[in-house]
Coordinates of C-alpha atoms in Angstrom, one line a residue:
M5 CA 20.5 -0.2 -66.4
N6 CA 21.9 2.8 -64.8
R7 CA 17.9 3.7 -63.4
T8 CA 17.2 -0.3 -62.2
K9 CA 21.4 0.1 -60.6
G10 CA 20.3 3.0 -58.5
W11 CA 17.1 1.8 -57.0
W12 CA 19.6 -1.1 -55.9
I13 CA 21.5 1.8 -54.4
A14 CA 18.9 3.1 -52.9
A15 CA 17.9 -0.5 -51.3
G16 CA 20.8 -1.7 -49.6
L17 CA 21.0 1.7 -48.1
L18 CA 17.5 1.7 -46.2
M19 CA 17.8 -1.6 -45.9
G20 CA 21.9 -0.6 -44.3
L21 CA 19.7 2.9 -41.7
A22 CA 17.4 0.2 -40.8
L23 CA 19.8 -2.5 -39.5
V24 CA 21.5 0.6 -37.9
A25 CA 18.5 1.9 -36.5
F26 CA 17.9 -2.1 -35.3
L27 CA 20.6 -2.2 -33.3
M28 CA 20.9 1.2 -32.2
W29 CA 17.2 0.1 -30.6
W30 CA 18.5 -4.0 -29.4
L31 CA 22.2 -3.5 -28.5
P32 CA 21.1 -0.8 -25.5
V33 CA 18.6 -4.0 -24.7
V34 CA 20.7 -6.4 -24.6
I35 CA 23.4 -4.4 -22.9
A36 CA 21.1 -4.1 -20.4
D37 CA 19.4 -7.4 -20.1
L38 CA 23.3 -8.6 -19.8
T39 CA 24.0 -5.9 -16.9
L40 CA 21.4 -7.1 -15.3
A41 CA 22.1 -10.9 -15.4
A42 CA 25.4 -10.1 -14.3
E43 CA 24.0 -8.3 -11.5
R44 CA 22.1 -11.3 -10.4
G45 CA 24.7 -13.5 -10.5
Q46 CA 26.7 -11.2 -8.6
V47 CA 23.8 -11.2 -6.0
Q48 CA 23.3 -14.8 -5.7
A49 CA 27.2 -15.9 -5.4
L50 CA 27.4 -12.9 -3.0
R51 CA 24.5 -13.9 -1.2
E52 CA 25.0 -18.4 -0.6
A53 CA 28.9 -16.9 0.5
L54 CA 27.1 -14.4 3.8
A55 CA 24.8 -17.6 3.9
A56 CA 27.2 -20.1 4.1
G57 CA 28.7 -17.5 7.9
Q58 CA 30.6 -14.5 6.5
G59 CA 28.9 -12.0 9.0
G60 CA 29.7 -9.6 11.5
P61 CA 30.7 -6.0 11.4
V62 CA 33.0 -6.4 8.8
G63 CA 30.5 -7.6 6.8
F64 CA 28.0 -4.7 6.5
Q65 CA 29.5 -3.8 3.2
A66 CA 28.9 -7.0 1.8
V67 CA 25.3 -7.1 3.2
A68 CA 24.6 -4.1 1.8
R69 CA 25.7 -4.9 -1.7
A70 CA 23.5 -8.0 -1.3
I71 CA 20.4 -6.0 -0.7
R72 CA 20.0 -2.8 -2.2
P73 CA 19.1 -4.4 -5.4
S74 CA 16.0 -5.8 -3.7
V75 CA 15.0 -2.4 -2.4
V76 CA 12.4 0.5 -3.9
S77 CA 11.6 3.5 -3.0
I78 CA 8.2 4.7 -3.0
S79 CA 6.1 8.1 -3.6
S80 CA 2.5 8.3 -3.5
L81 CA -0.1 10.4 -4.3
A82 CA -3.8 10.2 -2.5
K83 CA -7.0 12.7 -2.9
I84 CA -8.4 13.3 0.7
P85 CA -11.9 14.2 0.8
V86 CA -12.5 16.9 3.0
Q87 CA -14.6 15.9 5.6
G88 CA -16.4 18.2 8.7
P89 CA -16.8 22.0 8.7
R90 CA -15.4 23.8 5.4
S91 CA -13.0 26.7 6.6
R92 CA -14.2 30.4 7.4
R93 CA -14.2 32.9 4.1
P94 CA -11.5 35.5 4.8
P95 CA -13.9 39.2 5.0
M96 CA -14.6 41.3 2.0
P97 CA -12.0 44.0 1.8
N98 CA -13.1 47.7 2.0
I99 CA -13.7 48.2 -1.8
P100 CA -14.6 51.6 -3.1
D101 CA -17.7 52.4 -4.9
E102 CA -16.4 53.1 -8.4
F103 CA -15.2 49.2 -8.1
R104 CA -18.9 47.9 -7.1
W105 CA -20.3 50.3 -9.9
F106 CA -17.9 49.0 -12.4
F107 CA -18.7 44.9 -11.2
G108 CA -22.3 45.3 -10.7
P109 CA -23.8 42.6 -8.5
D110 CA -20.9 40.0 -10.0
L111 CA -18.5 41.8 -7.3
D112 CA -18.3 39.4 -4.3
R113 CA -18.1 36.5 -6.0
F114 CA -14.4 37.9 -7.8
F115 CA -13.5 38.1 -3.6
Q116 CA -14.7 34.4 -2.9
F117 CA -12.7 31.5 -3.4
P118 CA -14.7 27.7 -3.0
D119 CA -13.6 25.5 -0.3
P120 CA -11.6 22.8 -1.6
E121 CA -13.6 19.7 -1.6
E122 CA -10.2 17.0 -1.5
F123 CA -6.3 18.1 -0.6
T124 CA -3.6 16.4 -2.0
R125 CA -1.6 14.1 0.3
R126 CA 1.8 13.0 -1.2
G127 CA 3.5 10.4 0.6
L128 CA 7.1 8.9 0.2
G129 CA 8.1 5.5 1.9
S130 CA 10.3 2.5 1.0
G131 CA 9.5 -1.0 -0.4
V132 CA 11.6 -4.5 -0.8
I133 CA 11.2 -7.1 -4.0
V134 CA 9.5 -10.1 -3.0
S135 CA 9.7 -12.0 -7.0
A136 CA 11.3 -11.2 -10.3
D137 CA 8.3 -10.5 -11.7
G138 CA 7.3 -7.0 -9.9
Y139 CA 5.3 -7.5 -6.4
I140 CA 6.8 -5.2 -3.7
L141 CA 6.3 -5.7 0.1
T142 CA 5.6 -2.1 2.2
N143 CA 3.8 -1.1 4.9
H144 CA -0.1 -0.1 4.2
H145 CA 0.2 3.5 5.5
V146 CA 2.9 4.1 2.8
V147 CA 0.1 3.0 -0.4
A148 CA -3.2 4.1 1.8
Q149 CA -5.7 5.8 -0.7
A150 CA -3.3 6.8 -3.4
T151 CA -4.3 7.4 -6.9
E152 CA -0.7 7.5 -7.8
I153 CA 2.1 4.8 -7.2
E154 CA 6.0 5.4 -8.5
V155 CA 8.4 2.7 -8.1
T156 CA 12.2 4.0 -7.9
L157 CA 14.3 1.0 -8.8
S158 CA 17.8 0.9 -7.2
D159 CA 19.2 1.5 -10.9
G160 CA 16.7 4.7 -11.6
R161 CA 14.0 3.0 -13.1
R162 CA 11.0 4.3 -12.8
F163 CA 7.0 1.9 -12.5
S164 CA 3.8 2.8 -12.3
G165 CA 2.9 1.2 -9.1
K166 CA -0.7 -0.7 -8.5
I167 CA -2.1 -1.8 -4.8
V168 CA -2.6 -5.8 -5.1
G169 CA -4.0 -5.5 -1.5
S170 CA -3.9 -3.8 1.8
D171 CA -4.2 -4.9 5.3
E172 CA -4.5 -2.1 8.3
R173 CA -4.8 -4.8 10.6
T174 CA -0.9 -5.2 10.4
D175 CA 0.3 -2.0 8.6
L176 CA 1.4 -3.9 5.9
A177 CA 0.6 -3.8 1.8
L178 CA 2.2 -6.4 -1.2
V179 CA 2.2 -4.1 -5.0
K180 CA 2.7 -4.3 -8.0
I181 CA 4.8 -3.0 -10.9
D182 CA 5.7 -4.5 -14.8
A183 CA 8.4 -5.4 -14.5
T184 CA 10.7 -8.8 -15.1
G185 CA 13.9 -10.2 -13.9
L186 CA 14.4 -7.9 -11.3
I187 CA 16.5 -9.6 -8.0
P188 CA 13.6 -10.1 -4.9
A189 CA 15.0 -9.8 -1.0
V190 CA 14.8 -13.3 0.3
L191 CA 12.5 -14.0 3.5
G192 CA 14.1 -15.0 6.6
N193 CA 12.9 -16.7 9.6
S194 CA 12.0 -14.5 11.7
E195 CA 11.2 -16.2 14.8
A196 CA 15.1 -17.8 14.1
V197 CA 16.6 -14.0 14.9
E198 CA 17.6 -13.7 18.3
V199 CA 18.4 -10.4 20.8
G200 CA 21.8 -8.9 20.1
E201 CA 22.1 -9.6 16.7
W202 CA 23.7 -7.4 14.0
V203 CA 21.1 -5.7 11.4
L204 CA 20.8 -3.8 8.4
A205 CA 17.7 -1.0 7.6
V206 CA 17.5 0.0 4.0
G207 CA 15.3 2.7 3.0
S208 CA 15.2 6.1 1.7
P209 CA 15.1 8.3 5.2
F210 CA 13.5 12.3 3.9
G211 CA 13.4 10.8 0.1
L212 CA 17.8 9.9 1.0
E213 CA 17.1 6.7 -1.4
Q214 CA 19.3 3.7 -0.6
T215 CA 20.3 4.5 2.7
V216 CA 22.0 2.0 5.4
T217 CA 22.0 2.1 9.3
A218 CA 23.3 -0.7 11.0
G219 CA 22.2 -1.5 14.6
I220 CA 21.5 -4.7 16.4
I221 CA 18.3 -6.3 17.9
S222 CA 17.5 -4.7 20.9
A223 CA 14.1 -7.0 21.9
K224 CA 11.6 -9.3 19.9
G225 CA 7.7 -9.1 20.7
R226 CA 7.2 -5.8 21.1
S227 CA 3.3 -4.9 21.4
D228 CA 1.1 -2.6 22.8
V229 CA 2.6 0.0 20.7
G230 CA -0.1 1.7 19.6
I231 CA 0.8 1.4 15.5
A232 CA -1.7 -1.6 14.5
D233 CA -4.0 -3.9 15.7
Y234 CA -1.6 -6.8 14.9
E235 CA 1.3 -6.9 17.0
D236 CA 4.6 -8.4 17.4
F237 CA 7.2 -6.0 16.9
I238 CA 10.9 -7.1 16.3
Q239 CA 12.6 -3.9 18.6
T240 CA 16.0 -2.5 17.1
D241 CA 18.6 1.0 17.3
A242 CA 19.0 0.7 13.5
A243 CA 18.2 4.3 12.0
I244 CA 15.0 4.6 11.3
N245 CA 13.2 7.6 10.0
P246 CA 10.7 9.4 8.2
G247 CA 11.2 7.7 4.3
N248 CA 12.5 4.0 5.6
S249 CA 8.5 2.5 6.5
G250 CA 8.4 -0.2 4.0
G251 CA 12.0 -0.8 3.6
P252 CA 13.5 -4.2 4.8
L253 CA 15.5 -4.6 8.1
V254 CA 18.3 -7.7 7.0
N255 CA 20.8 -9.8 9.1
M256 CA 24.0 -11.0 8.5
R257 CA 23.0 -12.9 5.6
A258 CA 21.1 -10.1 3.7
E259 CA 17.6 -11.9 4.9
V260 CA 14.6 -9.7 5.7
I261 CA 13.8 -10.5 8.7
G262 CA 11.3 -7.5 9.0
I263 CA 10.0 -4.7 7.6
N264 CA 10.4 -1.5 9.0
T265 CA 7.7 0.8 10.2
A266 CA 7.6 2.7 12.6
I267 CA 10.0 4.6 14.8
A268 CA 9.1 5.8 19.2
T269 CA 10.1 9.3 19.6
R270 CA 8.3 10.7 22.8
G271 CA 7.3 13.4 21.1
A272 CA 11.3 13.9 19.9
A273 CA 11.5 15.4 16.0
G274 CA 13.4 12.1 15.3
F275 CA 14.9 8.3 16.3
Q276 CA 15.9 8.5 19.3
G277 CA 17.0 4.4 19.3
V278 CA 13.6 2.9 19.6
G279 CA 12.4 1.8 15.5
F280 CA 10.4 -1.4 15.5
A281 CA 9.8 -3.7 12.4
I282 CA 6.9 -6.4 11.0
P283 CA 8.1 -10.0 11.8
S284 CA 9.0 -11.2 8.3
N285 CA 6.7 -14.0 9.0
M286 CA 3.8 -12.1 9.9
A287 CA 3.9 -10.9 6.4
K288 CA 5.1 -13.1 4.7
A289 CA 1.3 -14.9 5.6
V290 CA 0.1 -11.5 4.9
M291 CA 1.5 -11.4 1.4
E292 CA 0.4 -15.0 1.0
A293 CA -2.7 -14.4 1.9
I294 CA -3.5 -11.4 -0.8
L295 CA -2.0 -13.0 -3.2
R296 CA -4.3 -16.4 -2.6
H297 CA -7.9 -13.7 -1.9
G298 CA -6.8 -10.7 -2.6
R299 CA -7.8 -10.3 1.6
V300 CA -6.5 -11.0 4.9
E301 CA -8.7 -14.0 6.2
R302 CA -7.8 -14.3 9.8
G303 CA -8.0 -17.0 11.9
Y304 CA -10.9 -16.7 14.7
I305 CA -12.1 -19.0 18.0
G306 CA -14.5 -16.4 19.7
V307 CA -12.8 -15.9 23.2
T308 CA -12.4 -13.0 25.0
L309 CA -8.8 -13.7 27.0
Q310 CA -7.4 -11.5 29.6
P311 CA -2.9 -11.8 30.6
L312 CA -2.5 -13.7 33.8
T313 CA -0.9 -12.2 37.2
E314 CA 0.2 -13.9 39.7
E315 CA -3.0 -13.4 42.1
L316 CA -5.1 -14.3 40.0
S317 CA -2.4 -17.2 38.6
R318 CA -2.3 -18.5 42.6
S319 CA -6.5 -18.0 42.5
F320 CA -6.4 -21.0 39.8
G321 CA -4.2 -22.7 41.6
Y322 CA -2.0 -22.4 38.6
E323 CA 2.4 -21.3 38.7
G324 CA 3.9 -18.5 36.7
T325 CA 1.9 -15.9 34.7
K326 CA 2.7 -17.5 31.1
G327 CA -0.8 -18.4 28.8
A328 CA -3.8 -16.9 28.8
L329 CA -6.9 -16.3 30.7
V330 CA -9.8 -17.4 29.0
A331 CA -12.2 -14.2 30.4
D332 CA -15.6 -14.8 28.2
V333 CA -16.5 -17.1 25.1
V334 CA -19.0 -16.7 22.4
P335 CA -21.7 -19.1 22.5
D336 CA -21.5 -21.1 19.3
G337 CA -18.0 -20.3 18.5
P338 CA -15.3 -22.4 17.8
A339 CA -14.2 -22.3 21.1
S340 CA -17.1 -22.5 22.4
K341 CA -18.4 -25.7 20.6
A342 CA -14.6 -27.3 21.6
G343 CA -15.3 -27.0 24.9
V344 CA -13.3 -24.4 26.6
Q345 CA -14.8 -22.9 29.5
P346 CA -14.3 -18.9 31.4
G347 CA -11.5 -19.4 33.8
D348 CA -9.4 -22.2 31.4
I349 CA -5.7 -21.0 30.9
I350 CA -4.2 -21.8 27.3
V351 CA -1.1 -22.7 27.5
E352 CA -0.3 -24.2 24.2
F353 CA -1.9 -23.8 20.7
D354 CA -1.1 -26.6 17.9
G355 CA 1.5 -27.8 19.6
K356 CA 3.0 -23.9 20.5
S357 CA 3.7 -22.9 24.0
V358 CA 1.7 -20.0 24.8
E359 CA 3.8 -17.2 26.8
G360 CA 0.7 -14.3 26.6
V361 CA -2.4 -12.7 25.3
T362 CA -0.7 -11.0 22.9
Q363 CA 1.2 -14.3 20.8
L364 CA -2.0 -16.4 21.8
R365 CA -4.3 -13.4 19.6
N366 CA -1.6 -13.5 16.6
M367 CA -1.9 -17.5 16.3
V368 CA -4.9 -17.7 15.7
A369 CA -5.0 -14.6 13.2
M370 CA -2.2 -16.1 10.7
T371 CA -4.2 -20.1 11.3
R372 CA -6.0 -19.9 8.7
P373 CA -9.7 -20.8 8.8
G374 CA -10.7 -24.2 8.6
T375 CA -7.9 -25.2 9.9
K376 CA -8.1 -27.9 13.1
V377 CA -6.0 -27.7 16.0
N378 CA -5.2 -29.1 19.4
I379 CA -5.5 -26.8 22.2
V380 CA -4.7 -27.7 25.6
V381 CA -5.9 -25.3 28.9
F382 CA -5.2 -25.5 32.6
R383 CA -8.7 -26.3 34.6
E384 CA -8.9 -27.4 38.2
G385 CA -5.6 -28.3 38.5
R386 CA -4.9 -30.1 35.6
R387 CA -4.1 -29.6 31.9
V388 CA -6.7 -30.8 29.7
E389 CA -6.1 -31.4 26.2
L390 CA -9.1 -29.8 23.5
R391 CA -8.3 -31.5 20.2
G392 CA -9.6 -30.6 16.8
V393 CA -10.7 -27.1 17.1
E394 CA -11.9 -26.1 14.1
I395 CA -10.9 -22.3 14.0
G396 CA -13.2 -19.7 12.5
Q397 CA -12.9 -16.6 10.3
F398 CA -12.6 -13.4 12.0
P399 CA -15.3 -10.7 11.0
E400 CA -13.0 -8.1 9.5
D401 CA -15.6 -5.6 10.9
T402 CA -15.8 -6.6 14.5
P403 CA -13.1 -4.0 16.9
I404 CA -10.4 -5.6 17.9
R405 CA -11.3 -5.5 21.4
G406 CA -8.8 -5.4 24.2
V407 CA -9.3 -5.5 28.5
P408 CA -9.2 -2.6 30.7
R409 CA -6.4 -2.5 32.4
R410 CA -6.2 -2.7 36.4
E411 CA -5.9 1.0 37.8
Q412 CA -3.2 1.5 40.0
V413 CA -4.7 3.3 43.2
P414 CA -3.2 2.8 46.4
N415 CA -5.9 1.4 49.4
L416 CA -13.3 -3.0 48.8
G417 CA -15.2 -0.2 49.1
L418 CA -17.9 -0.7 47.0
S419 CA -22.2 -0.8 46.9
V420 CA -23.6 -3.4 45.5
Q421 CA -27.4 -4.6 44.7
T422 CA -29.2 -7.1 43.8
L423 CA -29.4 -7.2 39.7
T424 CA -33.5 -7.1 39.2
P425 CA -35.0 -7.5 35.1
Q426 CA -35.6 -3.5 35.5
V427 CA -31.8 -2.7 36.5
A428 CA -30.8 -5.2 33.7
A429 CA -32.7 -3.2 30.8
T430 CA -31.2 0.1 32.2
L431 CA -27.3 -1.6 31.7
G432 CA -28.8 -2.8 28.3
L433 CA -28.5 -6.9 29.7
P434 CA -31.0 -10.0 29.0
E435 CA -33.7 -9.6 32.0
N436 CA -32.9 -13.2 33.2
E437 CA -29.1 -12.0 33.7
K438 CA -28.1 -13.2 37.3
G439 CA -25.6 -11.5 39.5
V440 CA -25.1 -8.1 42.0
V441 CA -24.4 -5.0 40.0
V442 CA -21.9 -2.5 41.2
T443 CA -23.1 1.1 42.1
E444 CA -20.6 2.9 44.0
V445 CA -17.2 2.6 44.1
E446 CA -14.9 4.9 46.4
P447 CA -12.1 6.4 44.9
G448 CA -8.5 4.7 46.4
S449 CA -10.4 1.8 47.4
L450 CA -9.6 -1.9 46.8
A451 CA -12.2 -1.8 44.5
A452 CA -10.8 0.8 42.5
M453 CA -7.3 -1.0 42.5
A454 CA -8.6 -3.8 40.8
G455 CA -10.2 -1.5 38.0
I456 CA -14.2 -1.9 39.7
R457 CA -16.2 -0.2 38.2
P458 CA -20.0 1.2 38.6
G459 CA -22.1 -0.5 36.0
D460 CA -20.4 -3.7 36.5
V461 CA -22.1 -6.5 37.0
I462 CA -20.8 -9.1 39.6
Q463 CA -21.7 -12.7 38.8
V464 CA -19.0 -15.4 40.5
V465 CA -17.1 -15.3 43.8
G466 CA -14.1 -17.8 44.2
N467 CA -15.6 -20.7 42.4
R468 CA -19.3 -19.8 44.0
Q469 CA -22.0 -17.7 41.6
V470 CA -23.8 -15.2 43.6
T471 CA -26.9 -13.7 42.6
T472 CA -28.2 -11.1 45.5
A473 CA -26.2 -8.8 46.7
Q474 CA -26.9 -10.9 50.8
E475 CA -24.8 -14.1 49.1
F476 CA -22.2 -11.4 47.3
R477 CA -21.8 -10.4 51.1
D478 CA -21.6 -13.8 52.3
A479 CA -19.1 -15.0 50.0
L480 CA -17.0 -12.8 50.7
R481 CA -16.9 -13.6 54.4
E482 CA -16.1 -17.0 53.1
A483 CA -12.9 -15.6 51.5
G484 CA -9.8 -16.1 52.7
Q485 CA -7.5 -12.6 54.1
Q486 CA -5.2 -12.9 51.6
G487 CA -7.8 -12.3 48.8
I488 CA -10.5 -13.5 46.2
R489 CA -10.9 -13.1 42.6
L490 CA -14.6 -11.9 41.1
Q491 CA -15.8 -13.5 38.1
I492 CA -17.7 -9.9 35.9
R493 CA -19.7 -9.0 33.3
R494 CA -18.7 -5.3 32.0
G495 CA -21.8 -4.8 29.2
D496 CA -20.4 -7.9 26.3
T497 CA -18.1 -9.3 28.2
R498 CA -17.2 -11.3 30.9
L499 CA -14.0 -10.9 32.6
F500 CA -12.0 -12.0 35.7
V501 CA -10.3 -9.4 38.8
F502 CA -8.5 -10.2 42.0
L503 CA -9.2 -8.3 45.0
R504 CA -6.3 -8.4 47.6
G505 CA -7.9 -8.5 51.2
A506 CA -11.0 -9.1 49.7
G507 CA -12.5 -11.4 53.0
E508 CA -14.5 -9.7 55.7
R509 CA -13.7 -10.8 59.7

């Protein structure tokens, strides 16, 4: 009986210990879940209050509390192969003969070190949680070529991350961590933001996690910044520094309206009041494309575009400089099949007004291939609607080619000759190409000022096609004294230029 009783006591102790161990494991998990649930509830209530109209300078604290649980720090490690010539080895030291005798023929290898085949690059940036199950938006350059990624949440928890997809052309990437129950940010409508609106930037500048800075929207639609191929940046004066990249720019409703990506320093050491963020609408489109296809499939219509100047606009009988001038059309491309012609000015795309080349290029790129849209062009004094233009898929290995800028040189000094099959061959053009080739451009002349270069082929003067040097001179003589529009071919691209005062007397 005593033995039986002892067994029962031992069994009871073991069960008690097991229960205690289970409670010690289970209670922290439950407490953590309850704490996270409470935080989610508080953040949700706070965001709803902000969306109802609270905000302004006195609301900075509330906005910061509402967004910080959705902001993460990202550290990455990338092993980059060493390319190019190896570094020079240091000279061999002057070694006494006794040591040479001791080491023998293996002496040299003890004093020479192999060049590294790769180097390790460590990166630090920020990101914003966009789903409760661990998807995070950040910049491409934060995680580019990374072999290891570590994500630190606002509560200090650390997770290993993996790249779901990355898009260098917009400098955006999507990272995934193995976590649930996270607090995602709300992606707002970046089209609705206005210049002068208060915003907060959140991230980890210089490794200082969860840093919040305030400013305003300084400008919208910034392009030609030189950061990415597709640029439509929101400019802000909220302080952005190294480490902020990938973090959110939020409005006073705690909605993400941009992904912070870069600063303009003009050679200075740090932030100078000019920062740039990728609009949330662009970021959302890229994210959805990555989730659907694993990569971004961009729209394509097959045209070369150039900005409108006042002179070019007047030469086409068009008022203003809003729109995008079609300089060339790719044969058998979507635009060609739809009837778009060189000299058309695209003024509407899919029901939206076209302000300029950058905006149109971004709209086309963000339109899903296979989609049919309507395009309105200005042609020969009237608006022409081209219906059902089917968007093609942009070949990602094609470089984004811009139109060369005009050289602003003060003072029609140029020499031309008829384009012959032999000359065409030397220029890499089809032998049946017609026009006159520019053989010389005088510095400071009207031609130089318009950006005309030797090797350019002039094919149209005003509305008249020219195939010989004589036809070119005759067409110029008929031109007005205020200037004339030329259509030229430069390599594989056609474009328009405007010559001031080009008519001959």
